[in-house]
Structures are given as structure tokens and as C-alpha cells.
XYZ file of C-alpha atoms in Angstrom:
405
model
C 144.779 111.340 -173.514
C 143.254 111.013 -169.829
C 139.134 110.426 -169.652
C 137.700 112.001 -166.058
C 135.203 109.799 -165.024
C 131.497 109.869 -165.427
C 131.733 110.159 -168.442
C 127.848 111.277 -169.843
C 127.446 110.021 -173.749
C 124.705 111.902 -175.814
C 122.049 110.302 -176.697
C 120.130 108.776 -179.651
C 121.688 110.215 -183.099
C 118.727 107.961 -185.250
C 115.353 108.376 -183.873
C 116.676 112.473 -183.717
C 117.452 112.175 -187.363
C 114.044 110.240 -188.550
C 111.904 112.575 -185.820
C 113.847 115.602 -187.775
C 112.543 114.502 -191.079
C 114.954 112.154 -192.310
C 112.775 109.764 -194.614
C 112.769 106.507 -192.726
C 114.248 104.943 -196.227
C 117.163 107.494 -196.722
C 120.452 106.654 -195.442
C 121.253 108.599 -192.353
C 124.732 109.556 -192.914
C 123.764 111.698 -196.351
C 121.044 113.345 -194.473
C 123.209 114.722 -191.779
C 125.798 115.289 -194.251
C 123.041 117.588 -196.094
C 121.336 119.007 -192.898
C 124.441 120.130 -191.043
C 122.432 122.208 -188.742
C 119.792 119.154 -187.622
C 123.066 117.598 -185.855
C 123.706 120.841 -184.620
C 120.828 121.668 -183.058
C 119.882 117.360 -181.080
C 123.505 117.511 -180.321
C 123.241 120.972 -178.657
C 120.650 120.100 -176.711
C 122.709 116.779 -175.846
C 125.202 119.323 -174.122
C 122.922 121.587 -172.404
C 121.310 118.565 -171.024
C 124.620 117.355 -169.814
C 126.684 115.626 -172.417
C 130.419 115.231 -172.125
C 130.509 113.066 -174.753
C 129.309 113.544 -178.417
C 129.365 110.546 -181.007
C 130.215 111.957 -184.463
C 127.065 111.342 -186.694
C 129.414 108.562 -188.962
C 127.796 105.430 -187.556
C 127.475 103.593 -191.130
C 130.001 105.414 -192.495
C 131.847 102.760 -193.650
C 132.044 101.489 -197.444
C 130.333 98.896 -197.553
C 127.212 100.368 -195.757
C 127.762 103.783 -197.847
C 128.097 101.905 -201.556
C 125.108 100.089 -200.434
C 122.985 103.219 -200.375
C 125.162 104.458 -203.795
C 127.710 106.685 -202.123
C 130.642 105.679 -203.855
C 134.620 106.795 -203.043
C 133.076 109.038 -200.724
C 134.531 107.185 -197.393
C 136.721 110.024 -196.529
C 135.015 112.768 -197.390
C 132.075 112.134 -195.580
C 133.734 110.717 -192.015
C 135.396 113.611 -192.461
C 133.286 116.759 -192.255
C 130.715 114.221 -190.027
C 133.317 114.432 -187.677
C 134.160 118.381 -188.001
C 130.141 119.480 -187.307
C 130.805 117.431 -183.920
C 134.222 118.915 -183.122
C 133.429 122.206 -184.042
C 130.113 121.982 -181.755
C 131.826 120.757 -178.825
C 134.792 122.749 -178.667
C 136.412 122.815 -175.283
C 133.491 121.712 -173.727
C 133.300 117.655 -174.660
C 135.357 115.263 -175.341
C 134.339 113.837 -179.396
C 134.510 109.877 -180.239
C 134.679 108.926 -183.565
C 131.646 106.582 -184.466
C 132.030 102.883 -186.327
C 129.094 100.714 -186.439
C 129.192 96.708 -187.805
C 129.113 96.241 -191.863
C 126.363 93.231 -191.546
C 128.924 90.919 -192.533
C 130.685 87.556 -191.831
C 134.000 86.367 -192.318
C 134.414 82.376 -193.934
C 133.052 80.150 -193.658
C 129.943 81.770 -192.529
C 129.995 84.620 -194.894
C 132.251 85.806 -197.971
C 134.202 88.740 -196.821
C 138.031 87.701 -195.195
C 139.352 89.083 -192.149
C 142.098 91.883 -193.626
C 139.345 92.724 -195.922
C 136.667 93.174 -193.192
C 140.192 95.231 -191.292
C 141.217 97.337 -193.974
C 136.954 98.511 -194.634
C 137.416 99.583 -190.858
C 140.816 101.144 -191.619
C 139.766 103.474 -194.423
C 137.094 104.652 -192.140
C 139.396 105.577 -188.799
C 141.900 107.779 -190.608
C 139.362 110.168 -191.928
C 137.469 110.468 -187.893
C 141.679 110.472 -186.640
C 142.585 112.984 -189.105
C 139.150 115.327 -188.299
C 140.454 115.011 -184.263
C 138.141 112.662 -182.387
C 139.305 112.451 -178.953
C 138.654 108.955 -178.483
C 136.666 106.110 -180.672
C 133.749 103.956 -180.142
C 133.102 100.760 -182.146
C 129.254 100.603 -181.077
C 126.416 98.274 -181.644
C 128.592 95.090 -182.437
C 126.832 92.102 -183.074
C 130.534 89.778 -183.799
C 133.918 89.254 -182.595
C 135.337 89.689 -185.773
C 133.782 92.053 -186.772
C 134.920 93.884 -183.587
C 138.271 92.781 -183.981
C 138.782 93.623 -187.799
C 137.662 97.474 -185.951
C 139.347 97.400 -182.737
C 142.684 96.661 -185.029
C 142.300 98.565 -188.295
C 141.507 101.658 -185.232
C 144.823 101.032 -183.175
C 146.591 100.677 -186.813
C 146.075 104.605 -187.426
C 145.827 105.813 -183.891
C 146.786 105.763 -180.377
C 143.894 107.575 -178.828
C 141.332 105.598 -176.311
C 138.796 102.865 -177.646
C 136.358 102.146 -177.087
C 133.564 98.935 -177.782
C 130.380 98.362 -177.331
C 127.673 95.137 -178.316
C 124.264 94.897 -178.799
C 122.324 91.446 -177.088
C 120.307 90.289 -176.359
C 118.492 90.099 -173.044
C 120.350 87.229 -171.348
C 123.652 88.670 -172.162
C 124.573 87.252 -176.194
C 125.159 87.611 -179.474
C 122.995 87.159 -182.185
C 125.393 84.027 -182.717
C 125.211 82.486 -179.671
C 128.704 84.295 -178.100
C 128.900 84.832 -174.515
C 129.332 88.718 -173.063
C 131.905 86.998 -170.557
C 133.936 85.474 -173.712
C 133.513 89.257 -175.594
C 135.327 90.946 -173.072
C 137.345 88.950 -171.801
C 138.912 88.973 -175.987
C 138.305 92.309 -175.809
C 140.553 93.920 -172.840
C 142.898 91.151 -174.090
C 143.367 93.326 -177.165
C 143.529 96.655 -174.675
C 140.894 97.984 -175.328
C 139.582 101.227 -172.531
C 136.258 100.115 -172.252
C 133.852 97.971 -172.719
C 129.580 97.534 -172.466
C 126.595 97.445 -173.845
C 123.905 99.524 -176.230
C 121.166 98.881 -177.378
C 118.518 96.207 -178.264
C 117.130 96.835 -174.780
C 115.607 98.879 -171.937
C 118.446 99.778 -168.749
C 116.157 97.587 -166.526
C 117.545 94.354 -168.573
C 120.419 96.172 -169.264
C 121.797 96.243 -165.743
C 121.422 92.695 -165.316
C 123.846 91.689 -167.691
C 126.330 94.914 -167.480
C 126.587 92.766 -163.585
C 127.168 89.228 -165.642
C 130.734 91.750 -166.899
C 131.237 93.014 -163.903
C 133.244 90.012 -162.572
C 135.862 89.939 -165.353
C 136.237 92.979 -165.934
C 139.982 95.283 -165.421
C 138.612 98.599 -167.735
C 135.770 100.549 -166.736
C 132.046 99.376 -168.052
C 129.651 101.210 -170.290
C 125.825 101.223 -170.094
C 124.196 102.898 -173.801
C 120.367 101.720 -173.145
C 117.382 101.699 -175.400
C 114.579 103.735 -174.206
C 112.302 100.508 -173.973
C 111.598 98.424 -176.734
C 110.445 100.105 -179.605
C 106.562 99.866 -180.363
C 104.648 100.415 -182.950
C 101.372 103.232 -182.142
C 99.664 104.406 -185.018
C 102.834 103.403 -187.835
C 105.240 105.435 -185.618
C 108.186 103.579 -183.596
C 107.788 104.827 -179.446
C 108.969 103.889 -176.953
C 107.970 103.847 -172.993
C 110.805 103.886 -170.813
C 111.161 107.624 -168.847
C 113.780 109.801 -168.346
C 113.019 108.994 -164.704
C 113.518 105.166 -164.831
C 116.764 106.112 -166.342
C 118.009 107.836 -163.682
C 116.614 105.306 -161.401
C 118.800 102.745 -162.935
C 121.851 104.538 -163.046
C 123.435 104.011 -159.524
C 122.665 99.988 -159.348
C 124.899 100.811 -163.258
C 127.562 102.046 -161.169
C 127.454 99.661 -158.489
C 128.515 97.288 -161.097
C 131.083 98.939 -162.581
C 129.185 101.508 -165.225
C 131.276 104.588 -164.997
C 130.519 105.576 -168.903
C 126.306 106.158 -169.385
C 123.994 107.470 -171.983
C 121.390 106.937 -174.103
C 120.779 104.701 -177.603
C 117.728 104.254 -179.300
C 114.292 106.747 -178.760
C 116.042 108.626 -175.660
C 116.873 112.298 -175.485
C 117.921 115.259 -173.941
C 115.486 114.833 -171.553
C 116.971 111.298 -170.863
C 120.513 112.427 -170.619
C 119.852 114.623 -168.246
C 118.138 112.618 -165.621
C 121.481 109.978 -166.744
C 123.104 113.491 -166.082
C 122.040 114.941 -162.861
C 121.863 111.342 -161.377
C 125.237 110.276 -161.916
C 126.590 112.946 -159.956
C 125.552 111.795 -157.090
C 126.441 108.257 -157.113
C 130.374 107.279 -156.682
C 132.169 105.633 -159.159
C 133.591 102.216 -158.218
C 136.136 100.239 -160.844
C 135.431 97.068 -161.618
C 137.305 94.538 -158.863
C 138.703 92.282 -161.040
C 137.876 89.028 -159.678
C 140.008 87.354 -162.134
C 143.095 88.945 -161.522
C 144.910 85.954 -159.855
C 143.674 83.616 -163.025
C 144.407 83.591 -165.924
C 141.188 84.680 -168.840
C 141.071 82.546 -171.918
C 137.882 82.362 -174.777
C 137.194 81.238 -177.029
C 134.795 83.506 -180.357
C 131.730 82.100 -177.196
C 132.772 80.907 -174.527
C 135.261 82.229 -171.715
C 137.264 79.780 -169.583
C 138.728 80.706 -166.274
C 142.247 78.983 -166.011
C 144.776 78.034 -162.890
C 148.316 80.317 -163.639
C 149.630 76.934 -163.596
C 147.573 74.732 -166.165
C 149.006 73.066 -168.694
C 148.446 72.384 -172.541
C 147.114 68.332 -171.977
C 147.674 67.679 -175.903
C 149.096 69.036 -179.358
C 147.554 68.414 -182.440
C 149.143 68.294 -186.091
C 147.163 71.209 -188.188
C 146.640 68.873 -190.921
C 143.784 67.422 -192.460
C 142.511 65.139 -189.618
C 142.883 68.469 -187.281
C 138.514 68.728 -187.733
C 138.096 65.115 -186.169
C 140.955 65.577 -183.378
C 139.042 68.496 -181.649
C 135.482 66.432 -182.351
C 137.157 64.049 -180.069
C 138.912 66.544 -177.509
C 135.040 68.125 -177.430
C 134.224 64.679 -175.779
C 137.111 64.088 -173.377
C 138.757 65.203 -170.161
C 141.540 67.649 -171.185
C 141.710 71.177 -170.347
C 143.047 72.971 -172.784
C 143.915 71.766 -175.787
C 146.972 72.487 -178.676
C 147.248 73.172 -181.731
C 150.901 73.023 -183.629
C 151.518 75.321 -187.198
C 154.431 75.273 -188.719
C 154.170 76.781 -191.917
C 152.034 79.314 -193.840
C 149.845 76.266 -196.055
C 148.689 74.979 -192.020
C 147.364 78.502 -191.881
C 144.013 77.878 -193.799
C 143.501 74.589 -191.974
C 143.770 76.410 -189.602
C 140.945 79.242 -190.222
C 138.979 76.938 -191.082
C 139.047 75.117 -188.233
C 139.389 77.126 -185.485
C 135.288 76.944 -185.180
C 135.426 73.589 -183.885
C 137.193 74.475 -181.063
C 135.429 74.333 -177.546
C 138.115 74.018 -175.091
C 140.655 77.278 -173.859
C 143.340 77.012 -177.366
C 147.328 77.258 -176.557
C 149.478 78.178 -180.310
C 152.175 76.430 -180.517
C 154.735 78.070 -183.099
C 157.785 78.900 -183.326
C 157.850 81.467 -185.885
C 157.215 85.374 -184.762
C 155.491 86.148 -187.970
C 153.044 82.284 -188.331
C 151.963 82.966 -184.809
C 150.932 86.292 -185.412
C 149.123 85.637 -188.614
C 147.303 82.531 -186.653
C 146.661 85.547 -183.762
C 145.030 87.744 -186.575
C 143.094 84.815 -187.585
C 141.802 83.215 -183.963
C 138.366 85.270 -183.295
C 138.785 84.258 -179.187
C 141.446 85.251 -176.720
C 144.757 82.499 -176.914
C 147.683 80.704 -175.152
C 151.111 79.994 -176.171
C 153.709 77.731 -176.127
C 156.953 77.657 -177.920
C 160.043 79.040 -177.286
C 160.022 83.152 -179.092
C 160.887 85.104 -176.671
C 159.493 87.760 -174.674
C 160.431 90.369 -176.925
C 158.087 89.070 -179.698
C 156.014 88.240 -177.160
C 155.163 90.743 -174.852
C 153.769 92.945 -178.244
C 151.939 89.840 -179.432
C 150.102 90.218 -176.474
C 148.867 93.800 -175.853
C 147.404 93.774 -179.419
C 146.055 90.321 -179.568
C 145.170 89.181 -175.616
C 147.928 86.353 -176.128
C 148.938 84.183 -173.351
C 152.089 83.214 -172.282
């Protein structure tokens, strides 16, 4: 599927539902399921305003969120039917993006969910969206790297369609648990996502500064879907104070930074989308320059590293109970790249537990293809490889996980 830029995404879904009768404590997906005409009404307004992409109203239609709202064993039904609302309305006038959001869960040792459980939950949601005929997938408002990685792997296991990813970050470009957006884009584009960017949290001016930080690392189009400013409570009602004209004023600067996909998040209305669409039509779309095309980009979950192509592994550690001590020592020495050797399945548990202590570029040393892939699923960064496995094994792992070899 070939996408044509600029892409103009839609505006807010949640605040539109609330404005049209959804109670504040009611499940938005259930309200949309019960009131499809309301969804059609504001999505038609977005189309009229210039949107050529509609998000399916499936933001929280995963098993975790639905069960929290007392909706059991309805994941397929909800996602398929909600996606069809947008598909039928869009027809051949617009693309439809299958919308997937955070579970709000953490993997061990930070939480009680395994990474594979996350993948399974996202796969359960992605399949009906694929079956409903969405044109591509949007994994949005992500706040942790593991959730985003799990969602990307899940979507790619059921579909060959494009995958977009957007994170929600603070004004400094960091997630709540301290991951930097430069590391996140390195991990995501290594996994083959087709566009990356930011949504929610802040207004367009603050988001613009964060997008500019992404530009040097970007090899793919960037996305900007900002709130209409920060929410404020006025007489018990949530309001947003950024008018459409200010959104439009940011669009040329977004375009210069490599943004080719524009939209609005919380608080935005059709008027915002119209202003964005008109401004984008007057801008020249500029693909990111990929400043580091001749370098190696590696990343931990939180930090990116720009390495020379001939970089060497300084130290290789055994994956045993002494690994945590070795990693702590390596944190303060002059090594540039550290290696961890994995020789059997028992060592994968140790690797999973101690990978969070890795603060420098990681090279996985392994000569077993199955073990290597399991390690890559567990590692929440972008790793290098050293070993004797053939290119025929390594190339698919590079495409799937961003492995550098």
C-alpha cells in the first residue's frame, strides 16, 4: 500500500464523545458501539474539514480495558464492528487506521505481566481490525517501550499493512519512566514501523520542540497530533485553549522538521483539522534527512547511542548470577559497547531480569538462532550482534527487531 503525503489525520475522539453525551465515567468504546450515529457525525465533520485518515473508535478496545469495564469475551466483536463504522463512512474518500492504545500494564520486574502476554493481548485486538479491512494501523499514545514493541510485533504477526506509532511524552521529550524520544524512534524504526511521532500530552508549540529532536534520527515520516493546548477545568468542564489559527501557524515549522502526517488530539475539533489541512496544503513536505545514515544507531530502552561502523565490543559477560555486578562495574568504566553471551535457555531468565541494568550499547553474543530471537524479544532496546550465525538467519531478525550486525 502506497500512502500519499501529506496525510491529514482526524481530530479528537474522546472529547467529541463526551461533548455528545458520553458520561465521563462510561466506557467510550461501549458508548461508540451503542451510538454509531454519533461516531459517524463527528467523523463526517473531520472528512468535510480535510481529514484523509479516520481513526477507528477502538482506542481502549483491548481485553484489559474492556474487562475493566465489565465487557467480557467481546474483543473481536467490538473491534470489528467499531472499525466497520469508520470503514463504511470513509469509503474511497479516506484511509482508515486501526487504533490501538496502551494497556496500562508493565512487564516484570516493574509489573506482573510478561512480554508475551502483552503481545497476545495486542494480537487479539489487531486481528479483527485487519479482518475489518483497515488500511493501516496506528499504535498511539504509547508511554512505555515494551508496550509499543509488543503492539508492533502483534500487528506485524497478523498484517502486512503499514504501522504508525506515536508516543505521549512530556515537554522535555521523555516518557513517564524516563525513555527519551531519540531512543524510542531508534527502536521503532529499527522494527520497521512506517512512520513515528508524537500525540497528546501537550499543545502544538511544545510538541514542535520535541519533533525537532527527532529529526536527526528519523529515517521515516514524522507524525504530529497535538492536543488543543493543556486541559483546564472551568466551572467543572474540561476546556482547551489553543485555537485553530495557532495550530495552523505551527504546521510550516512541523513540515520543516520532517513531519508529513498532521492531526489533532484531545480538545481538537473539525475547525482545527480544517486549519491544519489548509496550512499543510501550502507546505512543501520534507522527508527527514537521516543525519546518521553512515553511523550505527543502538539504544537501550531509555537512551540512544551513535556509533562508528567499525565499533568493537569491549567486554563480553557471561549471563549468570554475577551479571548484575558486571553491568554495574561497566557502567562506570570506559567501555563503549558491552556484550552478553547467551548459551542456553536458563540464561534467558537472567537476561530478562538484568537487562534493565544495561546502560551502554548492548551486543548479544549467541550462536543459536532460537535463543537469539528469544533474547531480542526480551531486550527492550536495539541491540548489536556478534557470533557465527549466517546472514540468512540474521537478516529476518534485523528486519523484525532492528538487530544490527
